[in-house]
XYZ file of C-alpha atoms in Angstrom:
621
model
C 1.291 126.979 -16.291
C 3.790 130.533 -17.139
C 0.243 131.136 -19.740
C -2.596 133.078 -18.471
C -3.694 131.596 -21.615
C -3.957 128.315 -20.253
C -5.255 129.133 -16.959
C -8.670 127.297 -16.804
C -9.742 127.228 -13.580
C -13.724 125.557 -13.339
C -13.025 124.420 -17.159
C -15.551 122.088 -17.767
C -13.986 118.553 -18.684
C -15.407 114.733 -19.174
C -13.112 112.463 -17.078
C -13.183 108.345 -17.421
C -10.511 105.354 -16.310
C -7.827 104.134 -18.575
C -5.602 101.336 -19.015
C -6.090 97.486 -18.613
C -3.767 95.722 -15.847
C -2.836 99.464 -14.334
C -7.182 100.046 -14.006
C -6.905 97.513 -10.838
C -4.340 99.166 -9.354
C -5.691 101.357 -6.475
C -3.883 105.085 -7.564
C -5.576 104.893 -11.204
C -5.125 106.616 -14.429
C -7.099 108.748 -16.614
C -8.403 110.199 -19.907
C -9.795 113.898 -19.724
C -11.719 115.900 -22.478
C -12.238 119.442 -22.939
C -15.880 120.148 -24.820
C -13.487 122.002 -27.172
C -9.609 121.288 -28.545
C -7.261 122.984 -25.978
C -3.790 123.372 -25.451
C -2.559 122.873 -21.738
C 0.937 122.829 -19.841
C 2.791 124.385 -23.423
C 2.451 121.373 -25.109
C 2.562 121.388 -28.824
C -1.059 119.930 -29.731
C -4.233 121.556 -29.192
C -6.674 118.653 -28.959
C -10.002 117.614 -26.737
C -8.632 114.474 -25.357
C -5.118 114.175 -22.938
C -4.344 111.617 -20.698
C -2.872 111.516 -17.421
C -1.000 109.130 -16.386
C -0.657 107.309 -12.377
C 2.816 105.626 -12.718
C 1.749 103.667 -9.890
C 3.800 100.605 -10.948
C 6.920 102.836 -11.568
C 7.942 104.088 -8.263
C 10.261 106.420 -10.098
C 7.279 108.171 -11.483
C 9.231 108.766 -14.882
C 9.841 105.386 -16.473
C 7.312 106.430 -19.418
C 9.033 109.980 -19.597
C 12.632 108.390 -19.849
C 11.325 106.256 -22.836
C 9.571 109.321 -24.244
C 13.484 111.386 -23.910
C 15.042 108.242 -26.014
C 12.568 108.726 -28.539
C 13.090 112.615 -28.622
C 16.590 111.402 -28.878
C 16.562 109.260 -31.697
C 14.653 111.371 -33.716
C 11.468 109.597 -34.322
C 8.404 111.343 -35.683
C 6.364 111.708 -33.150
C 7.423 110.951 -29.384
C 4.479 112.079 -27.016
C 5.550 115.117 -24.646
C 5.473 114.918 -20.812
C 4.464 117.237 -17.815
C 4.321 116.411 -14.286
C 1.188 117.868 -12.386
C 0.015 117.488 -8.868
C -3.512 116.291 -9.566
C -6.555 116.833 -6.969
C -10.742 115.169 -7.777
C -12.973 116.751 -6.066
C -10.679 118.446 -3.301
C -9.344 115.448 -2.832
C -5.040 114.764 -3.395
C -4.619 112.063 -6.135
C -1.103 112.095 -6.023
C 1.743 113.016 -9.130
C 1.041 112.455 -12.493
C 2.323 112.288 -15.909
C 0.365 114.396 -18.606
C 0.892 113.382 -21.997
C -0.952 113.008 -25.359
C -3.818 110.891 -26.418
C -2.544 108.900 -28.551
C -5.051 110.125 -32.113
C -4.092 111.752 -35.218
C -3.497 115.563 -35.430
C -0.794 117.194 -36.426
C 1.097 118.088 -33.428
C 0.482 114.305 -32.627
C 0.404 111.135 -35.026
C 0.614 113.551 -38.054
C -1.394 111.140 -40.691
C -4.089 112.345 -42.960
C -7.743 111.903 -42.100
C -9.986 109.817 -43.390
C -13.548 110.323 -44.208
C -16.661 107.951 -44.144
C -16.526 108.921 -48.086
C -13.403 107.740 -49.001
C -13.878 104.591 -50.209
C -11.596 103.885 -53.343
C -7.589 104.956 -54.082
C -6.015 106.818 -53.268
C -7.476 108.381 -50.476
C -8.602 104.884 -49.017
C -4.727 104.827 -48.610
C -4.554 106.712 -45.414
C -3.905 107.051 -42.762
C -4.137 104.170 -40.578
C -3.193 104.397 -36.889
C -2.734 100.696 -35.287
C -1.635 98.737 -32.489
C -0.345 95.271 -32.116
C -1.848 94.015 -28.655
C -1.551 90.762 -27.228
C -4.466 91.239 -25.320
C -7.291 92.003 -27.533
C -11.026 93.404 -25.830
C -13.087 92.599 -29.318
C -15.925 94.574 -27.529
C -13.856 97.743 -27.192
C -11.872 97.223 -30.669
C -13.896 95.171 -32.826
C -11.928 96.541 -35.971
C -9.204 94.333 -35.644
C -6.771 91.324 -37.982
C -5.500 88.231 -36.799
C -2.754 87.541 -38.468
C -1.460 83.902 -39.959
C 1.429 84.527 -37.042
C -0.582 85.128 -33.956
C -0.490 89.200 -34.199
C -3.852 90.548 -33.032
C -3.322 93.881 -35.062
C -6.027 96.528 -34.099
C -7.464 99.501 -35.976
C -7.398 102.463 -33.614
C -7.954 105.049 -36.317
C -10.379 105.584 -38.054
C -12.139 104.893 -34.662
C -15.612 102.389 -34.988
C -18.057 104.863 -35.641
C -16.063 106.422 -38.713
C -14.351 103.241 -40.432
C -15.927 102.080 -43.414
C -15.825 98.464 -45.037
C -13.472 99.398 -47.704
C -10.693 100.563 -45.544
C -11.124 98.454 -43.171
C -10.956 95.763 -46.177
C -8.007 98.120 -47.346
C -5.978 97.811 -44.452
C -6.451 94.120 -43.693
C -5.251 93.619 -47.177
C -2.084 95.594 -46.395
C -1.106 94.355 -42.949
C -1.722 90.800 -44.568
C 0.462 91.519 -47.427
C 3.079 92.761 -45.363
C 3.111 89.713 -43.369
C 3.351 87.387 -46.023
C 6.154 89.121 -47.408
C 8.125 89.628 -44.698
C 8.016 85.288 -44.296
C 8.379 84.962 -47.932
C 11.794 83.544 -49.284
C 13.048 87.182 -50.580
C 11.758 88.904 -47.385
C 15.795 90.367 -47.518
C 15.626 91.952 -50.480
C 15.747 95.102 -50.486
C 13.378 96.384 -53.003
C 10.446 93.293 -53.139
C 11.135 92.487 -49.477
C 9.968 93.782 -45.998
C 12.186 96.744 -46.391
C 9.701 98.383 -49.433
C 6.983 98.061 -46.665
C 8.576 100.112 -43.686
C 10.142 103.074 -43.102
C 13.842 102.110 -42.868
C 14.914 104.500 -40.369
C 11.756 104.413 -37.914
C 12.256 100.688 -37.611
C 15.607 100.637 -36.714
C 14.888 104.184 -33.732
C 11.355 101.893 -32.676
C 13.576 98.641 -32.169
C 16.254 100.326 -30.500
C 13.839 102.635 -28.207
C 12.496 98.467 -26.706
C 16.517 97.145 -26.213
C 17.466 100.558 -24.677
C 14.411 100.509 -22.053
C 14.122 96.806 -21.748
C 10.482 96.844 -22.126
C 9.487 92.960 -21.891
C 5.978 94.236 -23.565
C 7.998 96.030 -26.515
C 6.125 93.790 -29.281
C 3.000 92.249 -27.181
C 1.833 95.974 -27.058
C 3.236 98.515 -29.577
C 1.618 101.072 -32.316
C 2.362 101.357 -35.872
C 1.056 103.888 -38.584
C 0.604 104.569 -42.301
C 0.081 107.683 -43.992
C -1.669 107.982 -47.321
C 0.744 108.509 -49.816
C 3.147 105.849 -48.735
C 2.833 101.821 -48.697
C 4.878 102.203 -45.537
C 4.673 100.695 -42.067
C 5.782 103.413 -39.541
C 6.574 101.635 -36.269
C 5.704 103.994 -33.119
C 4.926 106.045 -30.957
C 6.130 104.684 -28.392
C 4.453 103.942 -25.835
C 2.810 102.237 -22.011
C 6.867 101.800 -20.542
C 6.026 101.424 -16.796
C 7.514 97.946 -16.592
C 10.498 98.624 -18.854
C 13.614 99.236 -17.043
C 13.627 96.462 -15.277
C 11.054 96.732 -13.507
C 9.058 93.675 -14.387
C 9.518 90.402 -12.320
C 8.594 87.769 -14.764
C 11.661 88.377 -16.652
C 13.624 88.434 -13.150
C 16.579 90.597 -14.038
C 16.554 91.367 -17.556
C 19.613 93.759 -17.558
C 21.614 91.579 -19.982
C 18.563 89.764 -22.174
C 17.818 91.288 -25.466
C 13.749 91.607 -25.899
C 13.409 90.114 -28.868
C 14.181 87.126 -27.051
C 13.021 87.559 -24.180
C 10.366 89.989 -23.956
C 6.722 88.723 -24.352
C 4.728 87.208 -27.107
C 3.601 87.547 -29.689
C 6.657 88.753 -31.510
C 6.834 86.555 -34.671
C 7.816 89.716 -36.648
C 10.287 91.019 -34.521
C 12.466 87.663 -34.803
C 11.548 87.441 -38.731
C 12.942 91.520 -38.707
C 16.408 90.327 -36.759
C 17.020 86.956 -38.804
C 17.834 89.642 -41.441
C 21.552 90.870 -41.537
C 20.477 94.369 -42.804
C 18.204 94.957 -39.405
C 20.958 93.534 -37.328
C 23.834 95.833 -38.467
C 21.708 98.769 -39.170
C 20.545 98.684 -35.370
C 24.424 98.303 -34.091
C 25.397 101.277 -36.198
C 22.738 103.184 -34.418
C 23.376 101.792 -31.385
C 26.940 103.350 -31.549
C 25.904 106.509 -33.342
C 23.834 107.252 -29.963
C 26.385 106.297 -27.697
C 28.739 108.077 -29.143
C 26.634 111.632 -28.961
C 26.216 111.013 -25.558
C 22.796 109.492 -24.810
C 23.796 107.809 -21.724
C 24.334 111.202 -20.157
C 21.574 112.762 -21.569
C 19.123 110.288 -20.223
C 21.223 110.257 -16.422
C 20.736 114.358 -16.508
C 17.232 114.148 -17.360
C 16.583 111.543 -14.354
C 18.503 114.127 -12.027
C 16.554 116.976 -13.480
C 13.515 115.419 -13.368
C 13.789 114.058 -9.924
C 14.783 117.496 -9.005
C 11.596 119.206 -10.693
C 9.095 116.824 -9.217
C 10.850 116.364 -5.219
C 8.162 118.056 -3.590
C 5.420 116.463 -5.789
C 6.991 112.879 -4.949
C 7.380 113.572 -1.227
C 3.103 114.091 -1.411
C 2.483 111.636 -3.570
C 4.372 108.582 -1.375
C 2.799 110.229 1.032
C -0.883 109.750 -0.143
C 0.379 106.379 -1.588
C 2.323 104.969 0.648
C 4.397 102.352 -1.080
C 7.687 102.910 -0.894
C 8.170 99.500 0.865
C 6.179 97.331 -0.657
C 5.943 95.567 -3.929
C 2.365 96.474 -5.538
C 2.763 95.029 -8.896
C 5.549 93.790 -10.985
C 8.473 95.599 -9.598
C 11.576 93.311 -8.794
C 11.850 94.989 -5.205
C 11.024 97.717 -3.124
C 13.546 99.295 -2.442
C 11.923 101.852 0.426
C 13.235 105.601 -0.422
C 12.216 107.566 -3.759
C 16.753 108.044 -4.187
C 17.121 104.655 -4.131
C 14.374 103.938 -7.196
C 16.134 106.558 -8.690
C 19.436 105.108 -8.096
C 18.272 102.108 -9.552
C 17.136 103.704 -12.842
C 20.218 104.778 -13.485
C 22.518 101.913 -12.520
C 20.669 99.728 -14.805
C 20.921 101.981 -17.694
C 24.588 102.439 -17.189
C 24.825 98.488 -17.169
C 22.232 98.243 -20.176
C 24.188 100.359 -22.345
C 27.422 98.515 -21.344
C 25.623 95.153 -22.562
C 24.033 96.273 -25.635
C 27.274 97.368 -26.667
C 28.392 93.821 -26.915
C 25.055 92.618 -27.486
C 23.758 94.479 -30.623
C 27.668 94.857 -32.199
C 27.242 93.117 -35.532
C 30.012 91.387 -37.664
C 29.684 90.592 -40.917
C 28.387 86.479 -40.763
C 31.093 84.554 -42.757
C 29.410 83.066 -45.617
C 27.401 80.597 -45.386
C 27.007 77.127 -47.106
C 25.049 74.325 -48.030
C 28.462 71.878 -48.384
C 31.492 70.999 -45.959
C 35.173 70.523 -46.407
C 36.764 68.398 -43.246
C 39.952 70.786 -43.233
C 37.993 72.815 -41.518
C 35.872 73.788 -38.205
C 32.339 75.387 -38.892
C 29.498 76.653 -36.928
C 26.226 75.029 -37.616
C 23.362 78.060 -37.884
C 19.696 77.342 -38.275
C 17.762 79.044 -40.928
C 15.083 80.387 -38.976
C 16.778 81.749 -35.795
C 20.118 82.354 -36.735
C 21.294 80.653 -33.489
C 24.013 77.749 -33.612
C 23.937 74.123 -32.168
C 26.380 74.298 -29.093
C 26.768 72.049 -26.362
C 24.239 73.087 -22.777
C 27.042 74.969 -20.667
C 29.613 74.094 -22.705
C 30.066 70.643 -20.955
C 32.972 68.179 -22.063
C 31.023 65.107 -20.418
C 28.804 62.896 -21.971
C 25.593 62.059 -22.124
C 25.621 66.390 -22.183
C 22.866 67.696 -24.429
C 22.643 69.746 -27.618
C 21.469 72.915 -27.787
C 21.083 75.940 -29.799
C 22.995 79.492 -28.476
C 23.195 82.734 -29.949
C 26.115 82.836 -33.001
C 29.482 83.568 -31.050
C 31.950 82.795 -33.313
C 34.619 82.862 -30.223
C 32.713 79.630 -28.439
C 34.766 76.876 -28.980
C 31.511 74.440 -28.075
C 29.937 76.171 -31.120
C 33.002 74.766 -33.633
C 32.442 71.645 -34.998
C 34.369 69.329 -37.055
C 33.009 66.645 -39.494
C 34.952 63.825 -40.041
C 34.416 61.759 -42.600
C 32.743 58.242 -43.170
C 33.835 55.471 -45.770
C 30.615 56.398 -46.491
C 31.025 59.473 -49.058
C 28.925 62.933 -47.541
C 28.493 61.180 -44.149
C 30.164 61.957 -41.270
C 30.480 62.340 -37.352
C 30.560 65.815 -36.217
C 32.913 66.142 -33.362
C 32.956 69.162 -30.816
C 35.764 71.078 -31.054
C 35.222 72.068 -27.274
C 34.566 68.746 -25.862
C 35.789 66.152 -28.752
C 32.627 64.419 -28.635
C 30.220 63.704 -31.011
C 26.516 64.598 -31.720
C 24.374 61.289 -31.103
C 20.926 60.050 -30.945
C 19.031 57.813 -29.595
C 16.866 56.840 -32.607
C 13.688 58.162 -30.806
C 11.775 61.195 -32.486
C 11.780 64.266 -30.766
C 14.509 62.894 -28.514
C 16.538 65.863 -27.375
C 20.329 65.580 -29.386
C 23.552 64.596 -26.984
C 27.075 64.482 -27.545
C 29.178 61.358 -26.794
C 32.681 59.351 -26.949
C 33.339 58.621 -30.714
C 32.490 55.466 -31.904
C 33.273 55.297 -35.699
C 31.264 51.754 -36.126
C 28.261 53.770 -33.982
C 25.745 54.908 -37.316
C 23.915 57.165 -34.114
C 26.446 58.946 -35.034
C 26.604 58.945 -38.251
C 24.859 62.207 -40.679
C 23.970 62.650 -43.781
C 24.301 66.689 -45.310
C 21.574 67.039 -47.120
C 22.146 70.331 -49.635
C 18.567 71.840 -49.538
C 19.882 75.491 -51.341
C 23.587 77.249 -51.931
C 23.196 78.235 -48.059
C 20.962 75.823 -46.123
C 21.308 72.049 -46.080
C 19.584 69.757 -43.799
C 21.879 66.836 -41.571
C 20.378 63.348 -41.280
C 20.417 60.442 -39.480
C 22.215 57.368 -41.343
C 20.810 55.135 -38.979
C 16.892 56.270 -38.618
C 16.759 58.031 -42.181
C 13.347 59.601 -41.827
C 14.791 61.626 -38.910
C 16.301 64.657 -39.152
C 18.354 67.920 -36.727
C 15.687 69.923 -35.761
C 15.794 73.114 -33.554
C 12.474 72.635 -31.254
C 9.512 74.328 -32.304
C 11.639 77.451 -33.923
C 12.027 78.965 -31.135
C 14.960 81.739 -30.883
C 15.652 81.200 -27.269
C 18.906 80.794 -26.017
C 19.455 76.670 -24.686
C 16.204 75.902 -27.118
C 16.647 71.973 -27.260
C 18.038 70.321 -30.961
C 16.389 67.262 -31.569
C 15.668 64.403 -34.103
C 12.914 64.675 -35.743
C 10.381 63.237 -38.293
C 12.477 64.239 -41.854
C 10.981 67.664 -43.484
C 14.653 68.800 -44.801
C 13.501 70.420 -47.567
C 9.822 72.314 -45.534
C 10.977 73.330 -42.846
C 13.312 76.244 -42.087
C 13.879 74.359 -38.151
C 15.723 71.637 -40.247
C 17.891 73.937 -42.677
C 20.921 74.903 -41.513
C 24.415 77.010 -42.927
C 27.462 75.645 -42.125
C 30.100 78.706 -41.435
C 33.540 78.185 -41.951
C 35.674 79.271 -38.694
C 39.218 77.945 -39.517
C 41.452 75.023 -40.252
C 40.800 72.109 -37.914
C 44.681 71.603 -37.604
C 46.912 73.803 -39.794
C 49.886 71.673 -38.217
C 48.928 68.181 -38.587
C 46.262 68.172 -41.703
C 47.517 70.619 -44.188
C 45.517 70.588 -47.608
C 47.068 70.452 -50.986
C 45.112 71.651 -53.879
C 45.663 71.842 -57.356
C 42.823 72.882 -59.526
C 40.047 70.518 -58.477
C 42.204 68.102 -57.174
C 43.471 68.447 -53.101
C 44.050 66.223 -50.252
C 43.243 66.112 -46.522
C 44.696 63.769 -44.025
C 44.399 64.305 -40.511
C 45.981 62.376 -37.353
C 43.166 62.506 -34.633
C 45.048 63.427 -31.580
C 42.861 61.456 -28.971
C 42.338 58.604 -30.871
C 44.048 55.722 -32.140
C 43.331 56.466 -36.507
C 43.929 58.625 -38.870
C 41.388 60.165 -41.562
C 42.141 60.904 -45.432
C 39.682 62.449 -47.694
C 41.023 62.935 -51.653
C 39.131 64.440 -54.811
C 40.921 63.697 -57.971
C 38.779 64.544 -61.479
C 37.988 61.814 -63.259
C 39.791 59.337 -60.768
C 38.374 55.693 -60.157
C 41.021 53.828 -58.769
C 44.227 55.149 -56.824
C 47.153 53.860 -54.530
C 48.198 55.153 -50.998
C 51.960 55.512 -49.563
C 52.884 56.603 -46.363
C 56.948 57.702 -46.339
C 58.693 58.469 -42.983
C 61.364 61.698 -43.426
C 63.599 59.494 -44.468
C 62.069 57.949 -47.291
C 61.275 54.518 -45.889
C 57.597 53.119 -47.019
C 55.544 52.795 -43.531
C 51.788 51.935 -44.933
C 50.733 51.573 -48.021
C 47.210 50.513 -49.756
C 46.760 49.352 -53.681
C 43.121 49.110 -53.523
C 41.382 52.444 -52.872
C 38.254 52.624 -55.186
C 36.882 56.416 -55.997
C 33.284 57.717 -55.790
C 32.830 60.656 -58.463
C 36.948 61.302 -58.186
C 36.623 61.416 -54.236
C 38.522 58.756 -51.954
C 37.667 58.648 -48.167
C 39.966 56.514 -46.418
C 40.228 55.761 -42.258
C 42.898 53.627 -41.161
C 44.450 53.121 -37.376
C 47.836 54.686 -36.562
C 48.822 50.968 -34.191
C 47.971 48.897 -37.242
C 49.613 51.447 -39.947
C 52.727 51.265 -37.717
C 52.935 54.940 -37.561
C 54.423 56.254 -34.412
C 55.066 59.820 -33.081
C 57.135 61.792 -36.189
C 56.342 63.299 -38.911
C 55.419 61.206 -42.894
C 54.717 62.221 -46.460
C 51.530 61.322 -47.884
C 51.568 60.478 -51.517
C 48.125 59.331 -53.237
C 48.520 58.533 -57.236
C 45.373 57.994 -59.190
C 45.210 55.531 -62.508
C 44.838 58.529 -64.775
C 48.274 59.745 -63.663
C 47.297 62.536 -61.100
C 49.360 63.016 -57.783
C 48.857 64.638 -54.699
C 51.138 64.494 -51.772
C 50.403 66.089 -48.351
C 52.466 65.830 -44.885
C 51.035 64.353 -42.064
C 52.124 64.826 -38.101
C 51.610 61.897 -35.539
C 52.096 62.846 -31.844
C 51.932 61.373 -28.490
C 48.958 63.173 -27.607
């Protein structure tokens, strides 16, 4: 250090191992203590306890610091400085490390107020907590700890054993319990009785962005929240434990273009709950661009240049006294042999991350969504509880090809689907707009949805749409009744499997789903007439041999059906057609109608005196 101050040569200090996976590793890490709070290297806290750091994972040796720089960046309360020392035990070289906080509360660190063994009652019970959501939870070490109804082990790092009390322990169980159960409640969007009243609004969206930025697969498996005393607020961070982000963990193979909250590690129930909400979503694009724009990305590439600069000689010794270079030693997806090309690395994949995120976190505005259909039109099919849409596996056009959900892409043709109707009335086939094949089963349960050739007497391919709420409605087998579309065990992966399943429309948020309107199935050949109340839809399927009229007239029972060629001459016509709450669903064959290619006038005339008349195209196609 520049600080005689801090000069403390033969300072007396307690030194033990830290870390859980990185304590096997052979260059290890530490935690030292000073018998009394000191400041070292210029950094801002003046404390007992600091840790340092082995990197040994992250042949970079600045992975953790690069995370640190984004959360400098993005403004976050408290982001753990970073100094590089050259570290010898004993006389003995132990190679570069990272100095950096221990993570405790102070105020040059997690700035929270402290608790006493007294405080037992409101409203200095309140605060401040200091936790950490770990998917590997040591009960002997951290025996303070709540399992949450979701899987979250959520631990109580401060107040440490030896000063928490049973009230705030009590306290805080209460509160992260609470918070839980509202943020899976049915207003958990709201903004004022929802998950939003329970965080702070603008360290969520800097935390999440901090794990897509850095790809860290263990984002929400490992990550630390806190709450001060005089708000009932969740404050995700610090951040912290980054030396497999980056891409620099192998289980993920290369995770340049996967989001973590899909693919990063369990458990992260709350993570997906946070980004099924449209507020989370947009607010995290905005920032997104907001950092772009001030020019993060070069930021972060100078400080790996700097940094590698500041530490050349340090590295040199260190791969020297570790000599790894060339060899894989834990989760790295390489080795790629020289310290430049590690650094290299770094940098290419941020370029490439911030390139993907740009597409990947860009939110639009989801067209509304809706419990009911109208066959004019093509619509996307979104579960409730992922906000992913049933597609077709690769987008295939053959048969037998299976159903899947993908993430929302309103673009992806194999995501469009059309519903055409039944003589039954709210039954239909829903036809790919990609392939123009239908969704099937095979009247098993838990047999994986396909798509096949249309088959209008086939009732596997027949659904019911089930209106659950304004939004959500569930679609259901005609021909097994008790099963229903279900997306597989919730899960928000992309290619999760949609299946048939035992019928829980109405319970289950796997078997809701909003229908999103994405345009006119064929402006050309079906236009709709409406008038008040009343319209009409006729469509001439282009790949089959029929044509498909649907009709809603108020207060209609019975009606008659003309088809006119242009010039006026009567080609079908039906005297019969008998109405189900004003609507008429009609499906007739083009070869038997006598309709060939051209274009006719459709005119439908209800007994109460209403008429509707709608053109229809027939081509060769």
């Amino acid at each position: 250090s520049s600080n005689p101050a801090e000069c403390m040569k033969d300072s007396i200090i307690q030194i033990r191992g830290r870390g859980n996976a990185t304590w096997i590793m052979d260059k290890k890490s530490y935690r030292i203590k000073f018998p009394q709070s000191t400041r070292i290297l210029s950094m801002p806290a003046k404390d007992k306890s600091w840790v340092m750091l082995a990197n040994y994972a992250d042949k970079t040796l600045m992975r953790n610091a690069v995370a640190f720089e984004i959360g400098r960046w993005l403004g976050m309360q408290y982001t753990p400085p970073v100094r590089y020392a050259d570290v010898f035990l004993n006389g003995e070289f132990f190679g570069n490390y990272m100095i950096t906080d221990q993570l405790n509360v102070d105020k040059n660190r997690v700035n929270i107020e402290k608790l006493d063994s007294a405080d037992t009652t409101l409203p200095a019970i309140a605060g401040g907590y200091l936790m950490e959501i770990n998917g590997l939870l040591d009960a002997t070490n951290d025996p303070f700890y709540v399992k949450t109804a979701k899987g979250l082990n959520v631990i109580v790092k401060y107040p440490d054993e030896d000063g928490i009390n049973t009230q705030q322990f009590d306290y805080i169980s209460r509160f992260v319990t609470n918070f839980e159960n509202t943020l899976f409640s049915a207003a958990y969007k709201d903004p004022l009785t929802g998950y939003r009243n329970l965080v702070d609004t603008t360290e969520i969206i800097n935390w999440y962005l901090a794990c897509e930025l850095t790809g860290n697969s263990d984002s929400f498996w490992s990550t630390y929240w806190y709450k001060k005393r005089s708000e009932d607020k969740i404050i995700f961070g610090p951040l912290w434990d980054f030396d497999i982000a980056f891409n620099n963990d192998n289980r993920l193979e290369d995770a340049t273009q996967k989001l973590m909250r899909v693919a990063g590690f369990n458990p992260k129930a709350w993570v997906t709950q946070f980004a099924s909400d449209p507020w989370f979503l947009k607010k995290t694009g905005q920032r997104f661009q907001e950092m772009k724009s001030a020019g993060l990305l070069d930021r972060l590439l100078y400080y790996i240049d700097s940094t590698a600069t500041s530490i050349d000689m340090s590295q040199t010794h260190n791969f020297r006294r570790w000599d790894i270079l060339d060899r894989v030693v834990y989760r790295e997806l390489d080795a790629r042999g020289t310290y430049q090309a590690e650094i290299d690395f770094l940098k290419n994949y941020l370029v490439a991350r911030f390139g993907y995120l740009e597409t990947a976190l860009k939110y639009e505005e989801l067209p509304v969504r809706t419990s009911s259909i109208n066959p004019e039109y093509y619509y996307s099919i979104v579960n409730k509880k992922t906000g992913m849409a049933i597609d077709i596996q690769d987008a295939s056009v053959q048969p037998s090809a299976k159903a899947v959900q993908y993430t929302y892409d309103k673009t992806r043709l194999s995501q469009q689907w059309e519903f055409i109707p039944t003589a039954t009335p709210n039954v239909y086939a829903i036809q790919n707009r990609n392939s123009k094949m239908v969704l099937q089963n095979d009247g098993k349960i838990s047999s994986q949805l396909i798509q096949d050739s249309y088959n209008s007497s086939s009732q596997y391919q027949q659904w019911k749409v089930v209106p659950v709420t304004p939004e959500y409605a569930g679609i259901q087998n005609v021909f097994t009744a008790q099963y229903s579309i279900n997306n597989k065990g919730g899960s928000s992966a992309d290619n999760n499997p949609v299946i048939e399943y035992t019928n829980n429309i109405s319970g289950s948020d796997n078997q809701q789903w909003a229908f999103v309107k994405q345009g006119q199935v064929n402006p050309t050949e079906a236009p709709g007439v409406e008038t008040g109340n009343n319209r009409i839809w006729v469509y001439s399927n282009p790949t089959k041999d029929e044509v498909n009229l649907f009709c809603h007239m108020d207060n209609a029972v019975r009606a008659k059906l003309a088809v006119y060629s242009v010039d006026g001459k009567c080609s079908y016509s039906r005297n019969d057609l008998a109405g189900d709450n004003g609507d008429f669903i009609l499906q007739f064959t083009k070869s038997a109608a006598g309709l060939s290619t051209g274009a006719y006038i459709v005119k439908i005339e209800a007994g109460n005196g209403v008429v509707l008349v709608a053109k229809l195209l027939i081509n060769s196609r």
